[in-house]
Amino acid sequence: MVRFFKRGSAKDDAEPAPIAKKSFDEIKPDPDKIGISGSVPFVRLPEPGSLFKARAERLLALAPGHTLEAYLRLVAEIARAQAVVEAERAAAGWDVTDPDEAGRALRVEHGMPPLSRHVIEADPSFHACLDGLLDALDLSAAPDQVRAARDRLRAASQEDRLDLAVQVFEGAIPVERVAECLFVSAALQVCLARRAARLDAKALKPVADGVCPCCGGAPTASVVVSWTPADKARYLSCSLCGTLWNHVRIRCTACGDGEGVSYYGLDEVAKDVQVETCTTCHSYLKHLHQHRAPDLDPVADDIASYGLDLKIAEEGFRRAGLNLLFVV
């Protein structure tokens, strides 16, 4: 029998009392209040060389016997293809120059994400990346609709593909082309992860609650990490570029409020995967305790814990984040 329960803070993860809204400069975790010592980096840039390979492995580990096994295996294949394309890009030395370097510097100066849609629009390598991804995919076990979507993308004009990419970048995925956007999103993630990895982490600034400081993307999930010097600090994982950025714990990622935050879980889902809800704006985001389970992956474990989404939706909450490989 499924038991839906509300969790408070674990004793070994003492949370601070609810905090009032603060200016962006003040939105930093207090080491004395949440058990963190040392300086906590604001961002951790993605490592494209290992990101997609590790994700594919996690998806395959989650798949056997899962209700969504077929879909987990499909996304695992997409992640594997992403890893192949990333390796090819690294070997070929792509992205040596920035097509919008002046614009990037201006955005950083004004506290905006340095990577914008113009990075994709001005970069012809996006099409090569998408083609490489489509070619690397083994969809022999996929449904006919998935193969048909791949074939449509192969036959589409560059203008049409770019238009889809921009829509995905802006979070406005067309319902009638969700299947095609799955592949476009995967190609975007490869392109943007490599771009983000080359940024100066120290120059990045907070933008707004729930907005990636590298590309402006929405978070896929919240992750409590264990790496030094950010042990038990909370980071949000970008759905587009894979960047992790620090966010105060017990603070809504959508509206910034801390008064109505609670955590929920399901017996059938690992205890280290929860949802963080906010009664102020009625939103929620997955909350992964990676410090207790290092193999947790924001994309993979978000999909595998879909039962939490279904249950929390019944309670009247809407999703605040975005998983580009699982648009439902």
CSV table of C-alpha atoms in Angstrom, one decimal, residues 53-286:
chain,number,residue,atom,x,y,z
A,53,LYS,CA,28.1,9.0,-19.3
A,54,ALA,CA,27.3,8.9,-15.6
A,55,ARG,CA,23.6,9.8,-16.3
A,56,ALA,CA,23.3,7.0,-18.8
A,57,GLU,CA,24.7,4.5,-16.3
A,58,ARG,CA,22.3,5.8,-13.6
A,59,LEU,CA,19.3,5.5,-15.9
A,60,LEU,CA,20.2,1.9,-16.8
A,61,ALA,CA,20.6,1.1,-13.1
A,62,LEU,CA,17.1,2.4,-12.4
A,63,ALA,CA,15.4,0.8,-15.3
A,64,PRO,CA,15.1,-3.0,-14.5
A,65,GLY,CA,11.6,-3.7,-13.1
A,66,HIS,CA,10.6,-0.1,-13.0
A,67,THR,CA,7.1,0.9,-14.2
A,68,LEU,CA,8.7,3.3,-16.6
A,69,GLU,CA,11.5,0.9,-17.6
A,70,ALA,CA,11.0,1.3,-21.4
A,71,TYR,CA,11.2,5.1,-21.1
A,72,LEU,CA,14.2,5.0,-18.7
A,73,ARG,CA,16.0,2.8,-21.2
A,74,LEU,CA,15.1,5.3,-24.0
A,75,VAL,CA,16.5,8.2,-22.1
A,76,ALA,CA,19.6,6.1,-21.2
A,77,GLU,CA,20.2,5.7,-24.9
A,78,ILE,CA,19.8,9.4,-25.5
A,79,ALA,CA,22.3,10.1,-22.6
A,80,ARG,CA,24.7,7.6,-24.1
A,81,ALA,CA,24.4,9.3,-27.5
A,82,GLN,CA,25.0,12.7,-25.8
A,83,ALA,CA,28.2,11.2,-24.3
A,84,VAL,CA,29.3,10.1,-27.7
A,85,VAL,CA,28.7,13.5,-29.3
A,86,GLU,CA,30.4,15.3,-26.4
A,87,ALA,CA,33.5,13.1,-26.8
A,88,GLU,CA,33.5,13.8,-30.6
A,89,ARG,CA,33.2,17.5,-29.9
A,90,ALA,CA,36.1,17.5,-27.5
A,91,ALA,CA,38.3,15.5,-29.9
A,92,ALA,CA,37.5,17.9,-32.7
A,93,GLY,CA,38.1,21.0,-30.7
A,94,TRP,CA,34.7,22.6,-31.4
A,95,ASP,CA,33.6,25.7,-29.6
A,96,VAL,CA,37.1,27.3,-29.7
A,97,THR,CA,35.6,30.7,-30.1
A,98,ASP,CA,32.5,32.4,-28.7
A,99,PRO,CA,30.2,33.8,-31.4
A,100,ASP,CA,28.8,36.3,-28.9
A,101,GLU,CA,31.7,37.1,-26.6
A,102,ALA,CA,31.0,40.8,-26.4
A,103,GLY,CA,27.3,40.2,-25.6
A,104,ARG,CA,28.3,37.6,-23.0
A,105,ALA,CA,30.6,40.1,-21.2
A,106,LEU,CA,27.9,42.7,-21.2
A,107,ARG,CA,25.3,40.4,-19.7
A,108,VAL,CA,27.6,39.3,-16.9
A,109,GLU,CA,28.4,43.0,-16.2
A,110,HIS,CA,24.6,43.6,-15.7
A,111,GLY,CA,24.0,40.5,-13.6
A,112,MET,CA,22.4,38.5,-16.4
A,113,PRO,CA,23.1,34.9,-17.5
A,114,PRO,CA,26.1,35.1,-19.9
A,115,LEU,CA,24.7,32.3,-22.2
A,116,SER,CA,21.6,33.4,-24.1
A,117,ARG,CA,19.6,32.1,-27.1
A,118,HIS,CA,21.9,34.0,-29.4
A,119,VAL,CA,24.7,31.5,-28.5
A,120,ILE,CA,22.6,28.9,-30.3
A,121,GLU,CA,21.4,31.1,-33.1
A,122,ALA,CA,24.9,32.3,-34.0
A,123,ASP,CA,26.6,28.9,-33.6
A,124,PRO,CA,26.4,26.7,-36.7
A,125,SER,CA,27.9,23.8,-34.7
A,126,PHE,CA,24.5,23.2,-33.1
A,127,HIS,CA,23.2,21.6,-36.3
A,128,ALA,CA,26.3,19.3,-36.4
A,129,CYS,CA,25.7,18.4,-32.8
A,130,LEU,CA,22.0,17.5,-33.4
A,131,ASP,CA,23.0,15.5,-36.5
A,132,GLY,CA,25.6,13.7,-34.5
A,133,LEU,CA,23.2,12.9,-31.8
A,134,LEU,CA,20.6,11.6,-34.2
A,135,ASP,CA,23.2,9.4,-36.0
A,136,ALA,CA,24.5,8.0,-32.7
A,137,LEU,CA,21.1,6.9,-31.4
A,138,ASP,CA,20.1,3.3,-31.5
A,139,LEU,CA,16.4,3.4,-31.6
A,140,SER,CA,15.8,-0.2,-32.7
A,141,ALA,CA,13.9,-0.9,-29.5
A,142,ALA,CA,12.0,2.4,-29.4
A,143,PRO,CA,8.4,2.9,-30.4
A,144,ASP,CA,7.6,3.8,-34.0
A,145,GLN,CA,6.6,7.3,-32.9
A,146,VAL,CA,10.1,8.0,-31.5
A,147,ARG,CA,11.8,6.8,-34.7
A,148,ALA,CA,9.4,8.9,-36.8
A,149,ALA,CA,10.2,12.0,-34.7
A,150,ARG,CA,13.9,11.4,-35.3
A,151,ASP,CA,13.3,11.1,-39.0
A,152,ARG,CA,11.3,14.3,-39.1
A,153,LEU,CA,14.1,16.1,-37.5
A,154,ARG,CA,16.6,14.7,-40.0
A,155,ALA,CA,14.5,16.0,-42.8
A,156,ALA,CA,13.7,19.4,-41.3
A,157,SER,CA,15.3,22.6,-42.5
A,158,GLN,CA,17.9,24.3,-40.4
A,159,GLU,CA,15.5,27.2,-39.8
A,160,ASP,CA,12.9,24.8,-38.4
A,161,ARG,CA,15.3,23.0,-36.2
A,162,LEU,CA,16.7,26.3,-34.9
A,163,ASP,CA,13.2,27.5,-34.2
A,164,LEU,CA,12.5,24.4,-32.1
A,165,ALA,CA,15.8,24.9,-30.3
A,166,VAL,CA,15.0,28.5,-29.4
A,167,GLN,CA,11.5,27.5,-28.1
A,168,VAL,CA,13.1,24.8,-25.9
A,169,PHE,CA,15.7,27.2,-24.7
A,170,GLU,CA,13.0,29.6,-23.6
A,171,GLY,CA,10.9,26.8,-22.0
A,172,ALA,CA,8.1,27.1,-24.5
A,173,ILE,CA,7.9,23.5,-25.8
A,174,PRO,CA,5.2,23.1,-28.5
A,175,VAL,CA,2.9,20.3,-27.4
A,176,GLU,CA,2.5,18.9,-30.9
A,177,ARG,CA,6.2,18.4,-31.3
A,178,VAL,CA,7.2,17.1,-27.9
A,179,ALA,CA,8.8,14.0,-29.3
A,180,GLU,CA,11.1,16.0,-31.6
A,181,CYS,CA,11.9,18.4,-28.8
A,182,LEU,CA,13.3,15.4,-26.8
A,183,PHE,CA,16.2,15.2,-29.3
A,184,VAL,CA,16.5,18.9,-29.7
A,185,SER,CA,16.7,19.3,-25.9
A,186,ALA,CA,19.4,16.6,-25.8
A,187,ALA,CA,21.5,18.4,-28.4
A,188,LEU,CA,21.1,21.7,-26.6
A,189,GLN,CA,22.2,20.2,-23.3
A,190,VAL,CA,25.5,19.0,-25.0
A,191,CYS,CA,26.1,22.4,-26.6
A,192,LEU,CA,25.3,24.4,-23.5
A,193,ALA,CA,27.1,22.1,-21.0
A,194,ARG,CA,30.3,22.7,-23.0
A,195,ARG,CA,29.7,26.4,-23.2
A,196,ALA,CA,29.0,26.6,-19.5
A,197,ALA,CA,32.1,24.6,-18.6
A,198,ARG,CA,34.3,27.3,-20.2
A,199,LEU,CA,32.8,30.2,-18.2
A,200,ASP,CA,34.6,31.9,-15.3
A,201,ALA,CA,32.7,30.6,-12.3
A,202,LYS,CA,33.9,33.5,-10.1
A,203,ALA,CA,32.4,36.1,-12.4
A,204,LEU,CA,28.9,34.6,-12.3
A,205,LYS,CA,26.2,36.3,-10.2
A,206,PRO,CA,22.8,35.3,-8.8
A,207,VAL,CA,20.0,36.2,-11.3
A,208,ALA,CA,16.7,35.3,-9.5
A,209,ASP,CA,15.2,32.5,-7.6
A,210,GLY,CA,15.0,29.4,-9.8
A,211,VAL,CA,17.1,30.9,-12.7
A,212,CYS,CA,20.4,29.4,-13.7
A,213,PRO,CA,23.2,32.0,-13.5
A,214,CYS,CA,24.9,30.6,-16.6
A,215,CYS,CA,22.0,30.2,-19.2
A,216,GLY,CA,18.8,31.3,-17.4
A,217,GLY,CA,17.4,27.8,-17.5
A,218,ALA,CA,15.0,26.4,-14.9
A,219,PRO,CA,16.2,23.8,-12.4
A,220,THR,CA,15.4,20.1,-12.8
A,221,ALA,CA,15.9,19.4,-9.2
A,222,SER,CA,17.4,20.5,-5.9
A,223,VAL,CA,20.5,18.5,-4.8
A,224,VAL,CA,22.1,18.4,-1.3
A,225,VAL,CA,25.7,17.7,-2.1
A,226,SER,CA,28.7,16.2,-0.2
A,227,TRP,CA,31.7,17.5,-2.0
A,228,THR,CA,34.2,19.7,-0.4
A,229,PRO,CA,33.9,22.5,0.6
A,230,ALA,CA,30.1,22.4,0.2
A,231,ASP,CA,29.2,19.4,2.3
A,232,LYS,CA,25.4,19.4,2.8
A,233,ALA,CA,24.9,22.6,0.9
A,234,ARG,CA,22.0,22.8,-1.4
A,235,TYR,CA,22.4,23.3,-5.1
A,236,LEU,CA,19.9,23.6,-8.0
A,237,SER,CA,20.7,21.6,-11.2
A,238,CYS,CA,20.1,23.4,-14.5
A,239,SER,CA,17.8,21.6,-16.9
A,240,LEU,CA,19.7,23.1,-19.9
A,241,CYS,CA,23.4,23.4,-19.2
A,242,GLY,CA,23.8,21.2,-16.2
A,243,THR,CA,25.3,23.9,-14.0
A,244,LEU,CA,24.8,23.6,-10.2
A,245,TRP,CA,24.2,26.8,-8.3
A,246,ASN,CA,23.8,27.4,-4.6
A,247,HIS,CA,20.4,28.1,-3.1
A,248,VAL,CA,19.5,28.6,0.5
A,249,ARG,CA,17.8,25.5,2.1
A,250,ILE,CA,14.2,25.8,3.2
A,251,ARG,CA,13.6,28.5,0.7
A,252,CYS,CA,11.2,28.1,-2.2
A,253,THR,CA,13.0,28.1,-5.5
A,254,ALA,CA,10.0,29.6,-7.3
A,255,CYS,CA,8.9,32.5,-5.1
A,256,GLY,CA,11.7,32.8,-2.6
A,257,ASP,CA,9.5,32.4,0.4
A,258,GLY,CA,10.6,30.3,3.4
A,259,GLU,CA,7.4,30.2,5.5
A,260,GLY,CA,5.4,27.5,3.8
A,261,VAL,CA,8.1,25.0,2.8
A,262,SER,CA,7.6,21.3,3.6
A,263,TYR,CA,9.0,18.0,2.4
A,264,TYR,CA,7.1,14.9,1.2
A,265,GLY,CA,8.0,11.4,0.2
A,266,LEU,CA,6.6,8.0,-0.8
A,267,ASP,CA,7.5,4.7,0.7
A,268,GLU,CA,7.9,3.2,-2.8
A,269,VAL,CA,10.5,5.9,-3.6
A,270,ALA,CA,13.9,6.0,-2.1
A,271,LYS,CA,14.0,8.0,1.2
A,272,ASP,CA,16.7,10.1,-0.4
A,273,VAL,CA,14.3,11.5,-3.0
A,274,GLN,CA,11.6,13.9,-1.8
A,275,VAL,CA,9.6,16.8,-3.1
A,276,GLU,CA,9.9,20.3,-1.5
A,277,THR,CA,6.6,22.1,-1.6
A,278,CYS,CA,5.6,25.7,-1.0
A,279,THR,CA,2.2,26.7,0.2
A,280,THR,CA,2.8,30.3,-0.6
A,281,CYS,CA,3.0,29.8,-4.4
A,282,HIS,CA,1.7,26.1,-4.5
A,283,SER,CA,4.8,24.9,-6.4
A,284,TYR,CA,7.1,22.0,-5.8
A,285,LEU,CA,10.5,20.7,-6.8
A,286,LYS,CA,12.3,17.4,-6.4
